[in-house]
Amino acid sequence: MARRNIDKKINIKKRLLKLLVDEHAFWSYDPDSIQYDSISDDQIIALTMRHLDLDEIKMLFDIYPKNKIKSAWRKLLVPEGQYLYTLNRFFAWYYFGSKKTDSYLKSLETRYYNQLSLQ
């Protein structure tokens, strides 16, 4: 049973990578470096949320826990602020249950920038 879950995760990750390559999400990468085991889970999650559609985003929830997806979103997409504002509002509401999306996103961005200033 566990082996089947691992195979399922690998197959979904490979499928998402192929779709991301087709969308030119890895335009700056050496094409030979784009392998399912060389791209981090956070990158797969963030790029899928950024470049692909709802059906593909749903696949993420089949292979990753919700808190891992949320963490990658908060770390890699939320800091882009105004550039991805509408997309992030949708994610905050639809996937992560935020009732006050504007204030929620603002607090996440502020927390992110405060953490940067402490480093």
PDB file of N, CA and C in Angstrom, residues 3-74:
ATOM      1  N   ARG A   3       3.953   1.606  -0.977  1.00  0.00           N
ATOM      2  CA  ARG A   3       4.668   1.713  -2.253  1.00  0.00           C
ATOM      3  C   ARG A   3       3.771   2.312  -3.334  1.00  0.00           C
ATOM      4  N   ARG A   4       2.497   1.922  -3.320  1.00  0.00           N
ATOM      5  CA  ARG A   4       1.559   2.444  -4.307  1.00  0.00           C
ATOM      6  C   ARG A   4       1.366   3.959  -4.123  1.00  0.00           C
ATOM      7  N   ASN A   5       1.330   4.417  -2.866  1.00  0.00           N
ATOM      8  CA  ASN A   5       1.205   5.850  -2.599  1.00  0.00           C
ATOM      9  C   ASN A   5       2.428   6.612  -3.086  1.00  0.00           C
ATOM     10  N   ILE A   6       3.600   6.026  -2.887  1.00  0.00           N
ATOM     11  CA  ILE A   6       4.830   6.660  -3.355  1.00  0.00           C
ATOM     12  C   ILE A   6       4.832   6.743  -4.878  1.00  0.00           C
ATOM     13  N   ASP A   7       4.438   5.657  -5.538  1.00  0.00           N
ATOM     14  CA  ASP A   7       4.359   5.650  -7.009  1.00  0.00           C
ATOM     15  C   ASP A   7       3.357   6.680  -7.508  1.00  0.00           C
ATOM     16  N   LYS A   8       2.227   6.795  -6.822  1.00  0.00           N
ATOM     17  CA  LYS A   8       1.205   7.775  -7.203  1.00  0.00           C
ATOM     18  C   LYS A   8       1.767   9.185  -7.094  1.00  0.00           C
ATOM     19  N   LYS A   9       2.458   9.469  -5.988  1.00  0.00           N
ATOM     20  CA  LYS A   9       3.045  10.797  -5.791  1.00  0.00           C
ATOM     21  C   LYS A   9       4.062  11.100  -6.883  1.00  0.00           C
ATOM     22  N   ILE A  10       4.919  10.138  -7.192  1.00  0.00           N
ATOM     23  CA  ILE A  10       5.927  10.333  -8.239  1.00  0.00           C
ATOM     24  C   ILE A  10       5.261  10.580  -9.587  1.00  0.00           C
ATOM     25  N   ASN A  11       4.247   9.800  -9.921  1.00  0.00           N
ATOM     26  CA  ASN A  11       3.557   9.964 -11.202  1.00  0.00           C
ATOM     27  C   ASN A  11       2.868  11.327 -11.305  1.00  0.00           C
ATOM     28  N   ILE A  12       2.230  11.765 -10.227  1.00  0.00           N
ATOM     29  CA  ILE A  12       1.575  13.076 -10.252  1.00  0.00           C
ATOM     30  C   ILE A  12       2.617  14.179 -10.361  1.00  0.00           C
ATOM     31  N   LYS A  13       3.699  14.052  -9.614  1.00  0.00           N
ATOM     32  CA  LYS A  13       4.761  15.059  -9.667  1.00  0.00           C
ATOM     33  C   LYS A  13       5.365  15.139 -11.076  1.00  0.00           C
ATOM     34  N   LYS A  14       5.595  13.997 -11.701  1.00  0.00           N
ATOM     35  CA  LYS A  14       6.119  13.984 -13.081  1.00  0.00           C
ATOM     36  C   LYS A  14       5.125  14.630 -14.037  1.00  0.00           C
ATOM     37  N   ARG A  15       3.855  14.345 -13.855  1.00  0.00           N
ATOM     38  CA  ARG A  15       2.824  14.938 -14.727  1.00  0.00           C
ATOM     39  C   ARG A  15       2.790  16.459 -14.558  1.00  0.00           C
ATOM     40  N   LEU A  16       2.840  16.918 -13.309  1.00  0.00           N
ATOM     41  CA  LEU A  16       2.836  18.363 -13.066  1.00  0.00           C
ATOM     42  C   LEU A  16       4.086  19.011 -13.664  1.00  0.00           C
ATOM     43  N   LEU A  17       5.229  18.356 -13.525  1.00  0.00           N
ATOM     44  CA  LEU A  17       6.457  18.901 -14.118  1.00  0.00           C
ATOM     45  C   LEU A  17       6.346  19.029 -15.631  1.00  0.00           C
ATOM     46  N   LYS A  18       5.769  18.020 -16.262  1.00  0.00           N
ATOM     47  CA  LYS A  18       5.594  18.080 -17.720  1.00  0.00           C
ATOM     48  C   LYS A  18       4.682  19.252 -18.100  1.00  0.00           C
ATOM     49  N   LEU A  19       3.595  19.415 -17.371  1.00  0.00           N
ATOM     50  CA  LEU A  19       2.683  20.525 -17.639  1.00  0.00           C
ATOM     51  C   LEU A  19       3.363  21.871 -17.399  1.00  0.00           C
ATOM     52  N   LEU A  20       4.176  21.952 -16.361  1.00  0.00           N
ATOM     53  CA  LEU A  20       4.899  23.194 -16.084  1.00  0.00           C
ATOM     54  C   LEU A  20       5.940  23.489 -17.165  1.00  0.00           C
ATOM     55  N   VAL A  21       6.605  22.458 -17.649  1.00  0.00           N
ATOM     56  CA  VAL A  21       7.556  22.642 -18.752  1.00  0.00           C
ATOM     57  C   VAL A  21       6.807  23.141 -19.989  1.00  0.00           C
ATOM     58  N   ASP A  22       5.657  22.544 -20.266  1.00  0.00           N
ATOM     59  CA  ASP A  22       4.848  22.968 -21.412  1.00  0.00           C
ATOM     60  C   ASP A  22       4.398  24.425 -21.283  1.00  0.00           C
ATOM     61  N   GLU A  23       4.214  24.891 -20.046  1.00  0.00           N
ATOM     62  CA  GLU A  23       3.815  26.286 -19.785  1.00  0.00           C
ATOM     63  C   GLU A  23       5.015  27.226 -19.705  1.00  0.00           C
ATOM     64  N   HIS A  24       6.214  26.694 -19.910  1.00  0.00           N
ATOM     65  CA  HIS A  24       7.466  27.458 -19.869  1.00  0.00           C
ATOM     66  C   HIS A  24       7.747  28.056 -18.490  1.00  0.00           C
ATOM     67  N   ALA A  25       7.307  27.347 -17.442  1.00  0.00           N
ATOM     68  CA  ALA A  25       7.539  27.812 -16.079  1.00  0.00           C
ATOM     69  C   ALA A  25       9.014  27.719 -15.696  1.00  0.00           C
ATOM     70  N   PHE A  26       9.752  26.891 -16.387  1.00  0.00           N
ATOM     71  CA  PHE A  26      11.179  26.711 -16.110  1.00  0.00           C
ATOM     72  C   PHE A  26      12.029  27.343 -17.200  1.00  0.00           C
ATOM     73  N   TRP A  27      11.622  28.484 -17.698  1.00  0.00           N
ATOM     74  CA  TRP A  27      12.288  29.120 -18.827  1.00  0.00           C
ATOM     75  C   TRP A  27      13.763  29.408 -18.557  1.00  0.00           C
ATOM     76  N   SER A  28      14.134  29.601 -17.299  1.00  0.00           N
ATOM     77  CA  SER A  28      15.526  29.950 -17.005  1.00  0.00           C
ATOM     78  C   SER A  28      16.381  28.737 -16.620  1.00  0.00           C
ATOM     79  N   TYR A  29      15.795  27.568 -16.591  1.00  0.00           N
ATOM     80  CA  TYR A  29      16.508  26.357 -16.178  1.00  0.00           C
ATOM     81  C   TYR A  29      17.162  25.676 -17.369  1.00  0.00           C
ATOM     82  N   ASP A  30      18.252  24.987 -17.092  1.00  0.00           N
ATOM     83  CA  ASP A  30      18.829  24.082 -18.072  1.00  0.00           C
ATOM     84  C   ASP A  30      17.822  22.943 -18.246  1.00  0.00           C
ATOM     85  N   PRO A  31      17.360  22.669 -19.446  1.00  0.00           N
ATOM     86  CA  PRO A  31      16.332  21.635 -19.653  1.00  0.00           C
ATOM     87  C   PRO A  31      16.701  20.271 -19.068  1.00  0.00           C
ATOM     88  N   ASP A  32      17.974  19.941 -19.049  1.00  0.00           N
ATOM     89  CA  ASP A  32      18.395  18.650 -18.504  1.00  0.00           C
ATOM     90  C   ASP A  32      18.278  18.584 -16.979  1.00  0.00           C
ATOM     91  N   SER A  33      18.138  19.732 -16.336  1.00  0.00           N
ATOM     92  CA  SER A  33      18.072  19.754 -14.872  1.00  0.00           C
ATOM     93  C   SER A  33      16.645  19.583 -14.342  1.00  0.00           C
ATOM     94  N   ILE A  34      15.688  19.562 -15.217  1.00  0.00           N
ATOM     95  CA  ILE A  34      14.285  19.483 -14.786  1.00  0.00           C
ATOM     96  C   ILE A  34      13.874  18.017 -14.673  1.00  0.00           C
ATOM     97  N   GLN A  35      14.091  17.482 -13.484  1.00  0.00           N
ATOM     98  CA  GLN A  35      13.729  16.102 -13.159  1.00  0.00           C
ATOM     99  C   GLN A  35      12.881  16.120 -11.907  1.00  0.00           C
ATOM    100  N   TYR A  36      11.988  15.148 -11.778  1.00  0.00           N
ATOM    101  CA  TYR A  36      11.077  15.147 -10.639  1.00  0.00           C
ATOM    102  C   TYR A  36      11.809  15.087  -9.306  1.00  0.00           C
ATOM    103  N   ASP A  37      12.992  14.521  -9.287  1.00  0.00           N
ATOM    104  CA  ASP A  37      13.717  14.400  -8.023  1.00  0.00           C
ATOM    105  C   ASP A  37      14.706  15.542  -7.787  1.00  0.00           C
ATOM    106  N   SER A  38      14.799  16.492  -8.718  1.00  0.00           N
ATOM    107  CA  SER A  38      15.713  17.618  -8.529  1.00  0.00           C
ATOM    108  C   SER A  38      14.984  18.940  -8.276  1.00  0.00           C
ATOM    109  N   ILE A  39      13.680  18.947  -8.420  1.00  0.00           N
ATOM    110  CA  ILE A  39      12.875  20.144  -8.166  1.00  0.00           C
ATOM    111  C   ILE A  39      12.191  19.948  -6.813  1.00  0.00           C
ATOM    112  N   SER A  40      12.324  20.922  -5.935  1.00  0.00           N
ATOM    113  CA  SER A  40      11.777  20.772  -4.585  1.00  0.00           C
ATOM    114  C   SER A  40      10.246  20.750  -4.597  1.00  0.00           C
ATOM    115  N   ASP A  41       9.700  20.163  -3.564  1.00  0.00           N
ATOM    116  CA  ASP A  41       8.243  20.130  -3.423  1.00  0.00           C
ATOM    117  C   ASP A  41       7.680  21.549  -3.365  1.00  0.00           C
ATOM    118  N   ASP A  42       8.350  22.446  -2.641  1.00  0.00           N
ATOM    119  CA  ASP A  42       7.868  23.826  -2.552  1.00  0.00           C
ATOM    120  C   ASP A  42       7.823  24.491  -3.923  1.00  0.00           C
ATOM    121  N   GLN A  43       8.831  24.229  -4.753  1.00  0.00           N
ATOM    122  CA  GLN A  43       8.831  24.796  -6.106  1.00  0.00           C
ATOM    123  C   GLN A  43       7.682  24.230  -6.937  1.00  0.00           C
ATOM    124  N   ILE A  44       7.477  22.924  -6.855  1.00  0.00           N
ATOM    125  CA  ILE A  44       6.374  22.299  -7.604  1.00  0.00           C
ATOM    126  C   ILE A  44       5.051  22.925  -7.179  1.00  0.00           C
ATOM    127  N   ILE A  45       4.871  23.067  -5.879  1.00  0.00           N
ATOM    128  CA  ILE A  45       3.623  23.625  -5.360  1.00  0.00           C
ATOM    129  C   ILE A  45       3.435  25.058  -5.846  1.00  0.00           C
ATOM    130  N   ALA A  46       4.432  25.899  -5.641  1.00  0.00           N
ATOM    131  CA  ALA A  46       4.303  27.311  -6.011  1.00  0.00           C
ATOM    132  C   ALA A  46       4.119  27.496  -7.513  1.00  0.00           C
ATOM    133  N   LEU A  47       4.892  26.783  -8.305  1.00  0.00           N
ATOM    134  CA  LEU A  47       4.766  26.935  -9.762  1.00  0.00           C
ATOM    135  C   LEU A  47       3.432  26.390 -10.271  1.00  0.00           C
ATOM    136  N   THR A  48       2.952  25.318  -9.677  1.00  0.00           N
ATOM    137  CA  THR A  48       1.646  24.793 -10.069  1.00  0.00           C
ATOM    138  C   THR A  48       0.563  25.804  -9.742  1.00  0.00           C
ATOM    139  N   MET A  49       0.610  26.372  -8.551  1.00  0.00           N
ATOM    140  CA  MET A  49      -0.397  27.353  -8.158  1.00  0.00           C
ATOM    141  C   MET A  49      -0.319  28.606  -9.036  1.00  0.00           C
ATOM    142  N   ARG A  50       0.847  28.945  -9.463  1.00  0.00           N
ATOM    143  CA  ARG A  50       1.042  30.159 -10.251  1.00  0.00           C
ATOM    144  C   ARG A  50       0.686  29.981 -11.728  1.00  0.00           C
ATOM    145  N   HIS A  51       1.032  28.820 -12.314  1.00  0.00           N
ATOM    146  CA  HIS A  51       0.938  28.666 -13.762  1.00  0.00           C
ATOM    147  C   HIS A  51      -0.168  27.730 -14.263  1.00  0.00           C
ATOM    148  N   LEU A  52      -0.646  26.845 -13.409  1.00  0.00           N
ATOM    149  CA  LEU A  52      -1.599  25.839 -13.896  1.00  0.00           C
ATOM    150  C   LEU A  52      -3.012  26.121 -13.385  1.00  0.00           C
ATOM    151  N   ASP A  53      -3.938  25.269 -13.743  1.00  0.00           N
ATOM    152  CA  ASP A  53      -5.348  25.490 -13.455  1.00  0.00           C
ATOM    153  C   ASP A  53      -5.820  24.716 -12.228  1.00  0.00           C
ATOM    154  N   LEU A  54      -7.093  24.905 -11.907  1.00  0.00           N
ATOM    155  CA  LEU A  54      -7.669  24.301 -10.706  1.00  0.00           C
ATOM    156  C   LEU A  54      -7.536  22.784 -10.666  1.00  0.00           C
ATOM    157  N   ASP A  55      -7.700  22.117 -11.791  1.00  0.00           N
ATOM    158  CA  ASP A  55      -7.577  20.656 -11.801  1.00  0.00           C
ATOM    159  C   ASP A  55      -6.178  20.206 -11.382  1.00  0.00           C
ATOM    160  N   GLU A  56      -5.180  20.933 -11.837  1.00  0.00           N
ATOM    161  CA  GLU A  56      -3.807  20.576 -11.481  1.00  0.00           C
ATOM    162  C   GLU A  56      -3.503  20.950 -10.028  1.00  0.00           C
ATOM    163  N   ILE A  57      -4.036  22.083  -9.579  1.00  0.00           N
ATOM    164  CA  ILE A  57      -3.854  22.471  -8.184  1.00  0.00           C
ATOM    165  C   ILE A  57      -4.494  21.427  -7.273  1.00  0.00           C
ATOM    166  N   LYS A  58      -5.620  20.898  -7.679  1.00  0.00           N
ATOM    167  CA  LYS A  58      -6.281  19.840  -6.907  1.00  0.00           C
ATOM    168  C   LYS A  58      -5.365  18.618  -6.768  1.00  0.00           C
ATOM    169  N   MET A  59      -4.572  18.339  -7.793  1.00  0.00           N
ATOM    170  CA  MET A  59      -3.623  17.218  -7.729  1.00  0.00           C
ATOM    171  C   MET A  59      -2.623  17.408  -6.588  1.00  0.00           C
ATOM    172  N   LEU A  60      -2.259  18.655  -6.321  1.00  0.00           N
ATOM    173  CA  LEU A  60      -1.325  18.923  -5.218  1.00  0.00           C
ATOM    174  C   LEU A  60      -1.878  18.384  -3.904  1.00  0.00           C
ATOM    175  N   PHE A  61      -3.187  18.569  -3.712  1.00  0.00           N
ATOM    176  CA  PHE A  61      -3.814  18.134  -2.467  1.00  0.00           C
ATOM    177  C   PHE A  61      -3.930  16.611  -2.391  1.00  0.00           C
ATOM    178  N   ASP A  62      -3.747  15.942  -3.519  1.00  0.00           N
ATOM    179  CA  ASP A  62      -3.721  14.478  -3.524  1.00  0.00           C
ATOM    180  C   ASP A  62      -2.381  13.928  -3.058  1.00  0.00           C
ATOM    181  N   ILE A  63      -1.326  14.728  -3.180  1.00  0.00           N
ATOM    182  CA  ILE A  63       0.004  14.195  -2.854  1.00  0.00           C
ATOM    183  C   ILE A  63       0.713  14.924  -1.713  1.00  0.00           C
ATOM    184  N   TYR A  64       0.219  16.101  -1.335  1.00  0.00           N
ATOM    185  CA  TYR A  64       0.839  16.849  -0.245  1.00  0.00           C
ATOM    186  C   TYR A  64      -0.221  17.202   0.798  1.00  0.00           C
ATOM    187  N   PRO A  65       0.186  17.278   2.066  1.00  0.00           N
ATOM    188  CA  PRO A  65      -0.756  17.747   3.089  1.00  0.00           C
ATOM    189  C   PRO A  65      -1.054  19.236   2.893  1.00  0.00           C
ATOM    190  N   LYS A  66      -2.232  19.637   3.295  1.00  0.00           N
ATOM    191  CA  LYS A  66      -2.663  21.028   3.119  1.00  0.00           C
ATOM    192  C   LYS A  66      -1.684  22.009   3.764  1.00  0.00           C
ATOM    193  N   ASN A  67      -1.157  21.666   4.939  1.00  0.00           N
ATOM    194  CA  ASN A  67      -0.242  22.604   5.608  1.00  0.00           C
ATOM    195  C   ASN A  67       1.060  22.785   4.828  1.00  0.00           C
ATOM    196  N   LYS A  68       1.513  21.779   4.099  1.00  0.00           N
ATOM    197  CA  LYS A  68       2.719  21.915   3.261  1.00  0.00           C
ATOM    198  C   LYS A  68       2.434  22.835   2.069  1.00  0.00           C
ATOM    199  N   ILE A  69       1.262  22.686   1.479  1.00  0.00           N
ATOM    200  CA  ILE A  69       0.875  23.549   0.357  1.00  0.00           C
ATOM    201  C   ILE A  69       0.753  24.992   0.825  1.00  0.00           C
ATOM    202  N   LYS A  70       0.107  25.161   1.964  1.00  0.00           N
ATOM    203  CA  LYS A  70      -0.059  26.511   2.513  1.00  0.00           C
ATOM    204  C   LYS A  70       1.288  27.140   2.847  1.00  0.00           C
ATOM    205  N   SER A  71       2.189  26.364   3.404  1.00  0.00           N
ATOM    206  CA  SER A  71       3.515  26.864   3.744  1.00  0.00           C
ATOM    207  C   SER A  71       4.274  27.321   2.497  1.00  0.00           C
ATOM    208  N   ALA A  72       4.249  26.523   1.449  1.00  0.00           N
ATOM    209  CA  ALA A  72       4.924  26.894   0.192  1.00  0.00           C
ATOM    210  C   ALA A  72       4.294  28.144  -0.410  1.00  0.00           C
ATOM    211  N   TRP A  73       2.985  28.225  -0.364  1.00  0.00           N
ATOM    212  CA  TRP A  73       2.268  29.402  -0.878  1.00  0.00           C
ATOM    213  C   TRP A  73       2.696  30.640  -0.107  1.00  0.00           C
ATOM    214  N   ARG A  74       2.680  30.551   1.227  1.00  0.00           N
ATOM    215  CA  ARG A  74       3.045  31.692   2.071  1.00  0.00           C
ATOM    216  C   ARG A  74       4.497  32.114   1.843  1.00  0.00           C
TER     217      ARG A  74
END
